[in-house]
Coordinates of C-alpha atoms and ligand atoms in Angstrom, one line a residue:
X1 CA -2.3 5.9 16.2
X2 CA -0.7 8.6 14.3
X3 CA 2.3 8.4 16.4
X4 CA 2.4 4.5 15.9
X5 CA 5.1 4.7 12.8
X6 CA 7.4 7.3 14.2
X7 CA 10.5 6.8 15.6
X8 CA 13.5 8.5 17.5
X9 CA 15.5 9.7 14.8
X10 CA 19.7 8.4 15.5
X11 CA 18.9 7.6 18.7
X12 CA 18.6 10.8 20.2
X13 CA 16.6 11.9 23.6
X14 CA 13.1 12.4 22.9
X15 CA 13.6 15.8 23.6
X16 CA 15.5 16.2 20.9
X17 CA 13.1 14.3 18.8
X18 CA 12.5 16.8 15.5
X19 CA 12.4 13.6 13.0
X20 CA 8.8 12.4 13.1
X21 CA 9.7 10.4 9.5
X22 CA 11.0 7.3 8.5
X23 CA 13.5 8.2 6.4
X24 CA 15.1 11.0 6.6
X25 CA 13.3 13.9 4.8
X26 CA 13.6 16.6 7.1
X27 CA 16.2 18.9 8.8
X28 CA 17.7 16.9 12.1
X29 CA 16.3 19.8 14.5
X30 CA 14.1 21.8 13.2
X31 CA 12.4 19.4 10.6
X32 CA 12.0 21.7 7.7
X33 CA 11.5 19.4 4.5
X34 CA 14.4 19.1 2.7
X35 CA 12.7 16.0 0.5
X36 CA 15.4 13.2 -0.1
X37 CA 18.5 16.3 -1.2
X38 CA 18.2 19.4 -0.4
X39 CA 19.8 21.4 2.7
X40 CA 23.2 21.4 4.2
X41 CA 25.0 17.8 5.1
X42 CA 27.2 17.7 8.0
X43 CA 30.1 16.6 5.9
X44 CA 31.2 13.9 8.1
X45 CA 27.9 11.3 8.7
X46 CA 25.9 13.3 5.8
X47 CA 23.2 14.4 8.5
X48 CA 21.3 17.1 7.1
X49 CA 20.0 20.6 8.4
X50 CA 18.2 23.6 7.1
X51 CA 21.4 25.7 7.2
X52 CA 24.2 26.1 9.5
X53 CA 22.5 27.4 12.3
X54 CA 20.6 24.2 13.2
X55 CA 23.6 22.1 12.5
X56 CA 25.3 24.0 15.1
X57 CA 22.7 23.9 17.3
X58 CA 22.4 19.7 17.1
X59 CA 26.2 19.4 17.5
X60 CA 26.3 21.5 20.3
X61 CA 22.8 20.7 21.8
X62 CA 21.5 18.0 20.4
X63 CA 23.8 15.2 20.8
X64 CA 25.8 14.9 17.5
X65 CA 29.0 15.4 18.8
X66 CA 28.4 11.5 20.1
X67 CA 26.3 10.1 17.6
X68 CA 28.0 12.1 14.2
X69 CA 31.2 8.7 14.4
X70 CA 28.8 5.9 15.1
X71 CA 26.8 7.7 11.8
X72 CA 29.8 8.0 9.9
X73 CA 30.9 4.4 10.5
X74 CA 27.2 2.7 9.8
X75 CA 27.3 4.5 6.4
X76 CA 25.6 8.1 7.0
X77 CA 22.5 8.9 8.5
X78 CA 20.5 7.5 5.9
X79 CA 22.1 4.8 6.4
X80 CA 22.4 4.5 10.2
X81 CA 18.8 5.3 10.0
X82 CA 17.5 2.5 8.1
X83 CA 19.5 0.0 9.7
X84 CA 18.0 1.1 12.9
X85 CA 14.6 0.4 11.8
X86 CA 15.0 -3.0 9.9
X87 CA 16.4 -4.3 13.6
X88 CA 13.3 -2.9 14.9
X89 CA 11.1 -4.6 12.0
X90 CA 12.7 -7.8 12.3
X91 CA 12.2 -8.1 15.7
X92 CA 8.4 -6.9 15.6
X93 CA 8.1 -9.7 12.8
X94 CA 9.8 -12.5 14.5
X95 CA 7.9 -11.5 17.6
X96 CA 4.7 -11.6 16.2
X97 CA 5.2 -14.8 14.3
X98 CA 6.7 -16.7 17.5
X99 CA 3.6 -19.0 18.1
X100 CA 3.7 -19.9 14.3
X101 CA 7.1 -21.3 14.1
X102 CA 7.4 -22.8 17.6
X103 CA 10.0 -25.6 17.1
X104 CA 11.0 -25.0 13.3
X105 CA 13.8 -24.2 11.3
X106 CA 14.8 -21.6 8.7
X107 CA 14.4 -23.2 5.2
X108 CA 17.5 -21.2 4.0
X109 CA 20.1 -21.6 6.8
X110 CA 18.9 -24.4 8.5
X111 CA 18.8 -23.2 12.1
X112 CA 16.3 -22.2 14.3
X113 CA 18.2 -18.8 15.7
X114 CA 20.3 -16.9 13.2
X115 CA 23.5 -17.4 13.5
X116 CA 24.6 -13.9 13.7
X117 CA 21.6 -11.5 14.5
X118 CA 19.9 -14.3 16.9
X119 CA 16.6 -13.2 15.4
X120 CA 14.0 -15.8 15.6
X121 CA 11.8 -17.3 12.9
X122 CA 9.2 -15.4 10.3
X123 CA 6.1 -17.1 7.9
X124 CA 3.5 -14.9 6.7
X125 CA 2.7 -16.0 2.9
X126 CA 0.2 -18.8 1.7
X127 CA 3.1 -21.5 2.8
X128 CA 1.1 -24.1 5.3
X129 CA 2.8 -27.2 6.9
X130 CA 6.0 -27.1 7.8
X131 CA 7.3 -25.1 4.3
X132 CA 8.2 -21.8 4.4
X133 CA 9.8 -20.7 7.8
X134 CA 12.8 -18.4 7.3
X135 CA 15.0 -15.6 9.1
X136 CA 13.5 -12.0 7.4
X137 CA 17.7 -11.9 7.3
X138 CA 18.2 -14.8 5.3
X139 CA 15.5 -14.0 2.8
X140 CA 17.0 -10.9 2.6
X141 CA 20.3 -11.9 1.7
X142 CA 19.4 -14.5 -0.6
X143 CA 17.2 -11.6 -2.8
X144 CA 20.4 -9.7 -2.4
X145 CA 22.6 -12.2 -4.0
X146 CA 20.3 -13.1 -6.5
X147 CA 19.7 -9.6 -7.6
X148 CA 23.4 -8.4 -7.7
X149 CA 24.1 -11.7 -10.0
X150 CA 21.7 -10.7 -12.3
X151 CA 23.0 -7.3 -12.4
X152 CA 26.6 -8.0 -12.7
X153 CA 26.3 -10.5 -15.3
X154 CA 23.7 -8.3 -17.6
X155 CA 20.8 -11.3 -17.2
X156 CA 18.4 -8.9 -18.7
X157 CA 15.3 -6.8 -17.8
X158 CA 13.4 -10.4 -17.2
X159 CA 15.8 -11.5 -15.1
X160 CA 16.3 -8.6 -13.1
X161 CA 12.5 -8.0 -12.8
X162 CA 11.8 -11.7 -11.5
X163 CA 14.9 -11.8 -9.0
X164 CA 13.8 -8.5 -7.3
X165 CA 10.3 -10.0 -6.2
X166 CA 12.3 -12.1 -4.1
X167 CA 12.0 -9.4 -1.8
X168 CA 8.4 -9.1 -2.1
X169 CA 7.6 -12.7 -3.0
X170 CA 8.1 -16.1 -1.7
X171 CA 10.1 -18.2 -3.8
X172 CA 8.0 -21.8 -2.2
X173 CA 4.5 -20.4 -2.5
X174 CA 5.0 -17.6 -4.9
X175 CA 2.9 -15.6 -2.7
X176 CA 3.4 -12.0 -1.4
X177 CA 4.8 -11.9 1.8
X178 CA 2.2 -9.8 3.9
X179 CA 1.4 -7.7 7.4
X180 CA 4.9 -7.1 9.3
X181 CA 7.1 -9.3 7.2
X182 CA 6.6 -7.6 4.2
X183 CA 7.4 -4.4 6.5
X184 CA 10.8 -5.9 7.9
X185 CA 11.7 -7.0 4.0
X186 CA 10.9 -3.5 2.9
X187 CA 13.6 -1.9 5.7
X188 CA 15.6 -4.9 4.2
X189 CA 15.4 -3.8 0.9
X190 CA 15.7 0.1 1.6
X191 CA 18.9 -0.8 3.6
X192 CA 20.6 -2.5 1.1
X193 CA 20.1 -0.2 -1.8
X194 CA 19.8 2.9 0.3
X195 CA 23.7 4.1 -0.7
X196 CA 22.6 3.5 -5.0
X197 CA 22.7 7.1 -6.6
X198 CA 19.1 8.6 -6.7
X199 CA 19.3 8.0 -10.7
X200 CA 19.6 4.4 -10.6
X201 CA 15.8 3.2 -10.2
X202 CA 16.9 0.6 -7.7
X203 CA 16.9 3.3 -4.8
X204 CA 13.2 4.4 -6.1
X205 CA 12.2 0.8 -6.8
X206 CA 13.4 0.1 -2.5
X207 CA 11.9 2.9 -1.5
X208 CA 8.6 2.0 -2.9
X209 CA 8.9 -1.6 -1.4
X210 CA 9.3 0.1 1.6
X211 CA 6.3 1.9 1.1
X212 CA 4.1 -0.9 0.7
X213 CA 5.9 -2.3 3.9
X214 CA 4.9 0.2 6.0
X215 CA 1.2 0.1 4.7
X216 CA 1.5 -3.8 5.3
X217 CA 2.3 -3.2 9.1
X218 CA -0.3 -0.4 9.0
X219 CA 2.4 2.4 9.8
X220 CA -0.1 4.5 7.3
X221 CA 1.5 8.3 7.9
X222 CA 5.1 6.3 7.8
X223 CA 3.9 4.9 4.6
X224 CA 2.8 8.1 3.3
X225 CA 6.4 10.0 4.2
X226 CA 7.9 7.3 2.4
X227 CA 5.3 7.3 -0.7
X228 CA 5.5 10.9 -1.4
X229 CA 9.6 11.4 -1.0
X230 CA 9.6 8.5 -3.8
X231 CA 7.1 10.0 -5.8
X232 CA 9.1 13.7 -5.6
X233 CA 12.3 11.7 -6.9
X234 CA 10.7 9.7 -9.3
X235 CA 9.7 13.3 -10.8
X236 CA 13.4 14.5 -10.2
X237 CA 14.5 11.3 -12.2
X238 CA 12.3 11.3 -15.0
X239 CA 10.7 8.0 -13.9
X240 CA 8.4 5.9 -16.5
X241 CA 5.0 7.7 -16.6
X242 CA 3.4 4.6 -15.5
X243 CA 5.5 4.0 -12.5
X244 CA 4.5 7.4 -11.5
X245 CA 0.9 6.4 -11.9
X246 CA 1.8 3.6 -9.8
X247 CA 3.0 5.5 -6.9
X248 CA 0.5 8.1 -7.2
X249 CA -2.1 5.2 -7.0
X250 CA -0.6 4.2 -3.8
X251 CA -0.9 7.5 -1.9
X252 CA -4.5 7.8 -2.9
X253 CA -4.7 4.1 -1.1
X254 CA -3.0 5.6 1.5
X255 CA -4.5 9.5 1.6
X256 CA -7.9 7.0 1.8
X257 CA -6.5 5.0 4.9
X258 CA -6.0 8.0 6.6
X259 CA -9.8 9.5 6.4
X260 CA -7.7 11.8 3.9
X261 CA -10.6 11.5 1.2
X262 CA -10.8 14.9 -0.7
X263 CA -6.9 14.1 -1.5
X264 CA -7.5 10.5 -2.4
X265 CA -10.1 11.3 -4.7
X266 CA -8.2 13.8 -6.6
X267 CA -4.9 11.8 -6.4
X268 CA -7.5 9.0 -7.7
X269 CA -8.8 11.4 -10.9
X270 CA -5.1 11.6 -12.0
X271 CA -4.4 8.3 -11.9
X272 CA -7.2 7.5 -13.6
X273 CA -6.6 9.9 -16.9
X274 CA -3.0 9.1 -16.3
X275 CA -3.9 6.0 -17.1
X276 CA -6.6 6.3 -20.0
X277 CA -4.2 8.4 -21.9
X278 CA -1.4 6.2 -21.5
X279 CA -3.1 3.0 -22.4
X280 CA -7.0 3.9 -23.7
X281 CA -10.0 3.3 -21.9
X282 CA -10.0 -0.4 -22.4
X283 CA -7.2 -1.2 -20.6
X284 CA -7.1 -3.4 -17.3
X285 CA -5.2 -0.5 -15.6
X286 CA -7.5 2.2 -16.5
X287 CA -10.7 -0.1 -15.6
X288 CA -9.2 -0.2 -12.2
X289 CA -8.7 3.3 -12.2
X290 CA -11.8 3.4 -13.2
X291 CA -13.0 1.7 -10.2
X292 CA -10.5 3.2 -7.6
X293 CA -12.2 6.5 -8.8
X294 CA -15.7 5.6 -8.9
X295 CA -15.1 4.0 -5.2
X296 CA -13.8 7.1 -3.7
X297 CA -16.7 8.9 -4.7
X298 CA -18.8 6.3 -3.5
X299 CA -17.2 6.9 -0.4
X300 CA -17.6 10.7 -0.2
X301 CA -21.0 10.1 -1.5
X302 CA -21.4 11.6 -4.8
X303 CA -23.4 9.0 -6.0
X304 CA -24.7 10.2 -9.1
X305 CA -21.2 10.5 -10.4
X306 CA -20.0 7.7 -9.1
X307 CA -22.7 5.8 -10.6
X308 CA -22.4 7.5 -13.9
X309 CA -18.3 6.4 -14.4
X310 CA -19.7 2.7 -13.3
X311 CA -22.5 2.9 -16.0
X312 CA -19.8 4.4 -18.3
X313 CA -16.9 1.8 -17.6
X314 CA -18.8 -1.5 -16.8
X315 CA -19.6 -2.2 -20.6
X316 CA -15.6 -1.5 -21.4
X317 CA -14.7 -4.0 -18.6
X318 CA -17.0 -6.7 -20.0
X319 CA -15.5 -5.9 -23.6
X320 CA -12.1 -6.0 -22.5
X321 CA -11.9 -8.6 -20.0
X322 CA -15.2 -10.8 -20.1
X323 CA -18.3 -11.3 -17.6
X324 CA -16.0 -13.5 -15.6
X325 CA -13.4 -11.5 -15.0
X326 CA -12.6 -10.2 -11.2
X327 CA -12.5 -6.8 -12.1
X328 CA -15.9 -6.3 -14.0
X329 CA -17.4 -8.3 -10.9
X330 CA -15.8 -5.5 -8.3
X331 CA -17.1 -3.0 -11.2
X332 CA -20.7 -4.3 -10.4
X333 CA -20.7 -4.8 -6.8
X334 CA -19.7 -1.6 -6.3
X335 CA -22.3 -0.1 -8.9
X336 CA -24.9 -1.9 -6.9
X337 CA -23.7 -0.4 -3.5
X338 CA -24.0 3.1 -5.6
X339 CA -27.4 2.0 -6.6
X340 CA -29.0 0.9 -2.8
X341 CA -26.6 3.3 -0.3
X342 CA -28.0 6.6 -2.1
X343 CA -30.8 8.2 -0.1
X344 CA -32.7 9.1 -3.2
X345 CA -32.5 5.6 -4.7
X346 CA -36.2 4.5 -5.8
X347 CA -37.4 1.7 -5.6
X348 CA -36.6 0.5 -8.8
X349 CA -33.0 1.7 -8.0
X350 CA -33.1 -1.1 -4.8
X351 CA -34.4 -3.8 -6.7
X352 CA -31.6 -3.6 -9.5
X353 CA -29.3 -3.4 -7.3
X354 CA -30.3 -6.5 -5.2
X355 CA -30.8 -8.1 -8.7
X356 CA -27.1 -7.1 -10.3
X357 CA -25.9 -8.2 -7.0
X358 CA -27.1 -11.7 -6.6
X359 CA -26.4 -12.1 -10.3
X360 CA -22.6 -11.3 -9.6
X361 CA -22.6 -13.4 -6.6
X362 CA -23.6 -16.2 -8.7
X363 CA -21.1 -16.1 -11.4
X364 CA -18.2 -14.9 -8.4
X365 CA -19.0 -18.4 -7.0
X366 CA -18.6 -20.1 -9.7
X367 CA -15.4 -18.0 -11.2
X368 CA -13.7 -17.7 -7.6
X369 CA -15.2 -20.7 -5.3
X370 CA -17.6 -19.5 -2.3
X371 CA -14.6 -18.8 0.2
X372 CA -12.7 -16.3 -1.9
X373 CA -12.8 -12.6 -0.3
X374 CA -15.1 -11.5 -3.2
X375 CA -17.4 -13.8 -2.8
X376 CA -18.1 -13.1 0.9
X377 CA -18.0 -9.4 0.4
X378 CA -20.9 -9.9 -1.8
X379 CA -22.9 -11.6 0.0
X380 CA -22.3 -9.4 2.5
X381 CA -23.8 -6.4 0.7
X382 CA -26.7 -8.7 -0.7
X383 CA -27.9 -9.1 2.8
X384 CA -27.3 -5.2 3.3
X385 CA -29.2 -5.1 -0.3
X386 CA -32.1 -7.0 1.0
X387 CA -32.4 -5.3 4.2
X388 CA -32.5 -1.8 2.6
X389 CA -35.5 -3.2 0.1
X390 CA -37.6 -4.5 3.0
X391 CA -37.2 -1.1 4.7
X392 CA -38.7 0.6 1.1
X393 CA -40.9 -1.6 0.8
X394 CA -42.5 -1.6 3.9
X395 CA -42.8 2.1 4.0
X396 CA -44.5 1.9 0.1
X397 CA -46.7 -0.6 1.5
X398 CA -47.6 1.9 4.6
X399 CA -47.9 4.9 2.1
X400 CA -50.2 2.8 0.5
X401 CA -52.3 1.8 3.1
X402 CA -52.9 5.6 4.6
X403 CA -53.8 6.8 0.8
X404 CA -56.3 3.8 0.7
X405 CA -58.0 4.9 3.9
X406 CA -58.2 9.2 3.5
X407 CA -58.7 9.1 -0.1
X408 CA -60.2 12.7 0.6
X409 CA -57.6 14.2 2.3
X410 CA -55.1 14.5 -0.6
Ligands
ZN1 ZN1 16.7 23.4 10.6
ZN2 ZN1 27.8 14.3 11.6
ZN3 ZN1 18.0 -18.6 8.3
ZN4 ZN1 5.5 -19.2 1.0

């Protein structure tokens, strides 16, 4: 699976194949990291190397003499790159959304097949019926249009902020666009910003859509490539602290995915002060944090610390937000799996944590409705709960029994 988000960097022979990334981060044949500027361009397409030797080597060897004017032509490798791959996404998305849109139309263009690419038909938000069937293309275009209006006539940071979900967001249900689609909008989005100076956030702001993308389509080492060359130029550009927390939050998410869980946890102990010092201890962000943090040592089984940061931020979260809100929910649930999964729990420990859970289930049903995610999850883990108490408690009750019958022997 590791292989699954790689690709055949400008078309080259797989013999040749030194790229393992999605964008282009590292030298064209020997794939030295160069991050998203450094090393030697060919100064036609903008391919880059380590130094003159490899780039003499790839024109020589590797193929460039061919591909360096169809580069050059698309825009530079960067370029030629990510063009590459959004045909490649589109295609996956319209592929895997085929059965779905059997006999429909695109809501923006009208047609069935694009007019120009051919692609086929893409839905995957909350849009149900016959509402919401649209060429990745045509959604792409339409964000692209409304974006540059905004930006050409100074709309204003609201303005600006609301017409670039459109490539994250659709504009019928309002919903995020998820799993492949959101990958194929993300190449979309890198390709049509990919040329913007790495000063002007747009790039960054692409890039991270891309990001997210990937993850969607479960390209998770893609994803990370991606999330880590945005987070070194967000440093570079002296991005907004919190964005930085932002991106850093997403390759803990992904560090997690990837059984990477030493790394998330410390990615997820950054973000988490990040956070508190930005905002304090109360805010939603750092209660998430909070929780992100607390999870991941759940998940490497340090349960005594993870349940002391719950016992320490629940209270904040029911403060802040109130017993109803989603957050201090998932802040319980998870204390309660702290409380029943450690191997030293007592007994005491089990039955709180069956208790706290059927109380949150409770109030998650009535918040959320009984076929919200939550709500399953938890009753779940309240089964899991229940089955862990019976185990204790049978063992206790056996315990109990041999002590009644050698009271001598002890
Ligand atoms: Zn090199
Ligand atoms: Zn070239
Ligand atoms: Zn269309
Ligand atoms: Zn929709």
């Amino acid at each position: 699976m590791a292989q699954a988000g790689r690709l055949v960097a400008l078309g080259l022979p797989p013999s040749n194949l030194t790229i393992h990334k999605m964008i282009l981060t590292q030298c064209a044949v020997c794939a030295t990291e160069l991050g998203l500027s450094l090393g030697k361009k060919c100064g036609r397409c903008s391919t880059r190397y380590c130094g003159p030797e490899c780039q003499v080597q790839h024109w020589k060897e590797g193929g460039h003499d061919q591909l360096c004017k169809p580069i050059k032509k698309a825009g530079g490798a960067e370029q030629y790159n990510a063009n590459k791959k959004y045909s490649e996404a589109v295609s996956v998305a319209a592929e895997k959304c085929a059965e779905d849109t059997k006999g429909q139309t695109c809501y923006i263009c009208t047609q069935a097949v694009h007019w120009k690419t051919k692609e086929g038909l893409v839905r995957m938000c909350a849009c149900r019926g016959t509402a919401g069937f649209a060429h990745v293309s045509c959604l792409a275009e339409q964000a692209k249009i409304l974006f540059a209006e905004a930006e050409e006539n100074n709309l204003g940071e609201k303005a600006l902020t609301e017409r670039w979900q459109r490539w994250d967001v659709c504009s019928l249900c309002e919903q995020h666009y998820h799993g492949v689609v959101k990958c194929a909008l993300g190449w979309a989005c890198w390709k049509t910003y990919v040329g913007r100076p790495e000063a002007d956030r747009v790039q960054s702001s692409a890039l991270g859509l891309l990001g997210v993308g990937l993850s969607n389509a479960k390209h998770h080492e893609a994803a990370l490539s991606v999330e880590e060359a945005n987070l070194a130029m967000m440093r570079r550009i002296g991005a907004p602290e919190y964005s930085i927390l932002v991106a850093q939050s997403n390759i803990a998410v992904t560090y997690g995915t990837l059984g990477r869980l030493e790394e998330a946890l410390q990615m997820k102990r950054d973000v988490y002060s990040g956070h508190v010092k930005l905002n304090g201890e109360g805010h939603l962000d750092s209660l998430g944090a909070a929780n992100n943090y607390a999870s991941s040592l759940l998940s490497l089984q340090r349960f005594e610390e993870a349940k002391a940061l719950f016992r320490k931020t629940m209270p904040v979260a029911r403060r802040a937000l109130g017993e109803d809100n989603k957050l201090t929910l998932t802040l319980r649930w998870c204390y309660a799996e702290a409380l029943y999964t450690d191997p030293d729990a007592t007994l005491d420990d089990l039955r709180e944590a069956l208790r706290t859970l059927k109380e949150t289930e409770r109030t998650t049903r009535r918040v959320l409705g009984g076929a919200h995610p939550l709500t399953t999850s938890i009753e779940r883990e309240i089964q899991n709960s229940q089955a862990a108490l019976a185990a204790r408690e049978a063992v206790e009750s056996i315990r109990e029994s041999v002590e009644a019958m050698t009271p001598g022997d002890v």
